[in-house]
GROMACS .gro file of C-alpha atoms in nm:
model
  107
    1MET     CA    1  -0.486  -3.607   0.448
    2THR     CA    2  -0.418  -3.292   0.247
    3ILE     CA    3  -0.387  -2.961   0.432
    4PRO     CA    4  -0.587  -2.688   0.258
    5VAL     CA    5  -0.371  -2.406   0.124
    6ALA     CA    6  -0.575  -2.151   0.320
    7ASP     CA    7  -0.460  -2.294   0.653
    8PRO     CA    8  -0.088  -2.205   0.622
    9VAL     CA    9  -0.171  -1.874   0.457
   10GLN     CA   10  -0.417  -1.788   0.734
   11LYS     CA   11  -0.163  -1.882   1.003
   12HIS     CA   12   0.104  -1.673   0.835
   13LEU     CA   13  -0.124  -1.370   0.810
   14GLN     CA   14  -0.242  -1.408   1.169
   15ALA     CA   15   0.120  -1.412   1.285
   16LYS     CA   16   0.187  -1.093   1.086
   17ALA     CA   17  -0.131  -0.915   1.200
   18PRO     CA   18   0.039  -0.688   1.458
   19GLN     CA   19   0.296  -0.566   1.200
   20MET     CA   20   0.027  -0.520   0.934
   21LEU     CA   21  -0.191  -0.319   1.170
   22ALA     CA   22   0.105  -0.104   1.275
   23LEU     CA   23   0.180  -0.029   0.910
   24LEU     CA   24  -0.184   0.048   0.839
   25ARG     CA   25  -0.185   0.292   1.132
   26ARG     CA   26   0.131   0.464   1.001
   27ILE     CA   27  -0.022   0.503   0.656
   28VAL     CA   28  -0.357   0.629   0.786
   29GLU     CA   29  -0.187   0.880   1.016
   30VAL     CA   30  -0.021   1.050   0.718
   31GLU     CA   31  -0.277   1.317   0.636
   32SER     CA   32  -0.336   1.308   0.262
   33PRO     CA   33  -0.636   1.520   0.158
   34SER     CA   34  -0.717   1.470  -0.210
   35LEU     CA   35  -0.656   1.832  -0.307
   36ASP     CA   36  -0.317   1.854  -0.132
   37ARG     CA   37  -0.070   1.709  -0.384
   38ALA     CA   38   0.231   1.736  -0.150
   39ALA     CA   39   0.046   1.555   0.130
   40VAL     CA   40  -0.065   1.274  -0.101
   41ASN     CA   41   0.295   1.238  -0.221
   42ARG     CA   42   0.417   1.212   0.142
   43CYS     CA   43   0.180   0.919   0.188
   44GLY     CA   44   0.297   0.775  -0.144
   45LYS     CA   45   0.659   0.798  -0.034
   46LEU     CA   46   0.581   0.592   0.278
   47VAL     CA   47   0.392   0.331   0.073
   48ALA     CA   48   0.671   0.317  -0.188
   49GLU     CA   49   0.933   0.259   0.083
   50GLU     CA   50   0.728  -0.026   0.229
   51LEU     CA   51   0.678  -0.183  -0.114
   52ARG     CA   52   1.054  -0.168  -0.180
   53GLN     CA   53   1.125  -0.335   0.155
   54VAL     CA   54   0.923  -0.637   0.046
   55GLY     CA   55   1.093  -0.663  -0.292
   56GLY     CA   56   0.886  -0.433  -0.511
   57LYS     CA   57   1.035  -0.237  -0.798
   58VAL     CA   58   0.855   0.095  -0.752
   59VAL     CA   59   0.815   0.367  -1.013
   60ALA     CA   60   0.639   0.696  -0.944
   61HIS     CA   61   0.449   0.839  -1.240
   62PRO     CA   62   0.436   1.216  -1.185
   63SER     CA   63   0.110   1.404  -1.193
   64LYS     CA   64   0.089   1.781  -1.215
   65THR     CA   65  -0.244   1.819  -1.038
   66THR     CA   66  -0.280   1.519  -0.807
   67GLY     CA   67  -0.049   1.298  -0.609
   68ASP     CA   68   0.189   1.091  -0.819
   69HIS     CA   69   0.074   0.745  -0.926
   70LEU     CA   70   0.276   0.450  -0.796
   71GLU     CA   71   0.349   0.135  -0.990
   72ALA     CA   72   0.509  -0.158  -0.809
   73GLN     CA   73   0.622  -0.476  -0.979
   74PHE     CA   74   0.705  -0.799  -0.802
   75LEU     CA   75   0.865  -1.111  -0.942
   76TRP     CA   76   0.708  -1.440  -0.837
   77GLY     CA   77   0.976  -1.691  -0.742
   78GLY     CA   78   1.247  -1.461  -0.876
   79GLU     CA   79   1.117  -1.437  -1.233
   80ARG     CA   80   0.825  -1.324  -1.445
   81ALA     CA   81   0.542  -1.569  -1.480
   82ALA     CA   82   0.606  -1.782  -1.790
   83ASP     CA   83   0.237  -1.793  -1.873
   84GLY     CA   84   0.216  -1.414  -1.889
   85LYS     CA   85  -0.044  -1.394  -1.612
   86HIS     CA   86  -0.038  -1.087  -1.393
   87LEU     CA   87  -0.204  -0.967  -1.078
   88MET     CA   88  -0.304  -0.602  -1.052
   89LEU     CA   89  -0.399  -0.432  -0.728
   90LEU     CA   90  -0.543  -0.083  -0.737
   91GLY     CA   91  -0.579   0.161  -0.453
   92HIS     CA   92  -0.559   0.526  -0.365
   93LEU     CA   93  -0.352   0.730  -0.122
   94ASP     CA   94  -0.576   1.028  -0.057
   95THR     CA   95  -0.809   1.044   0.240
   96ASP     CA   96  -1.090   1.268   0.121
   97ARG     CA   97  -1.170   1.584  -0.072
   98LYS     CA   98  -1.167   1.807   0.236
   99SER     CA   99  -0.876   1.925   0.446
  100THR     CA  100  -1.001   1.751   0.757
  101ARG     CA  101  -0.783   1.617   1.034
  102LEU     CA  102  -0.815   1.271   1.183
  103ASN     CA  103  -0.999   1.271   1.511
  104SER     CA  104  -0.752   1.109   1.754
  105SER     CA  105  -1.033   1.020   1.994
  106HIS     CA  106  -1.140   0.746   1.750
  107THR     CA  107  -0.798   0.573   1.734
   0.00000   0.00000   0.00000
């Protein structure tokens, strides 16, 4: 009988859930309103540090008007994929366009 790949991946992720949720909380708690460049960069610094801890080569691409853009590269199995295939993940670090504070009663 062959074990589906999803089973070990799911077990691994379930075991890591508490750490992943703690990291998510840390990131969310860094206030990063869209129009506050310094605040967005503080959030970016935290994310960049976390990406480096898991082996990412992180480069910040400066922006004059918004938070800097992060690029993180990872090697699969210690080297670039021979077939030239890549995986790109996109996200954002700002919370919203207003300078609102998180409501701690909802956490």
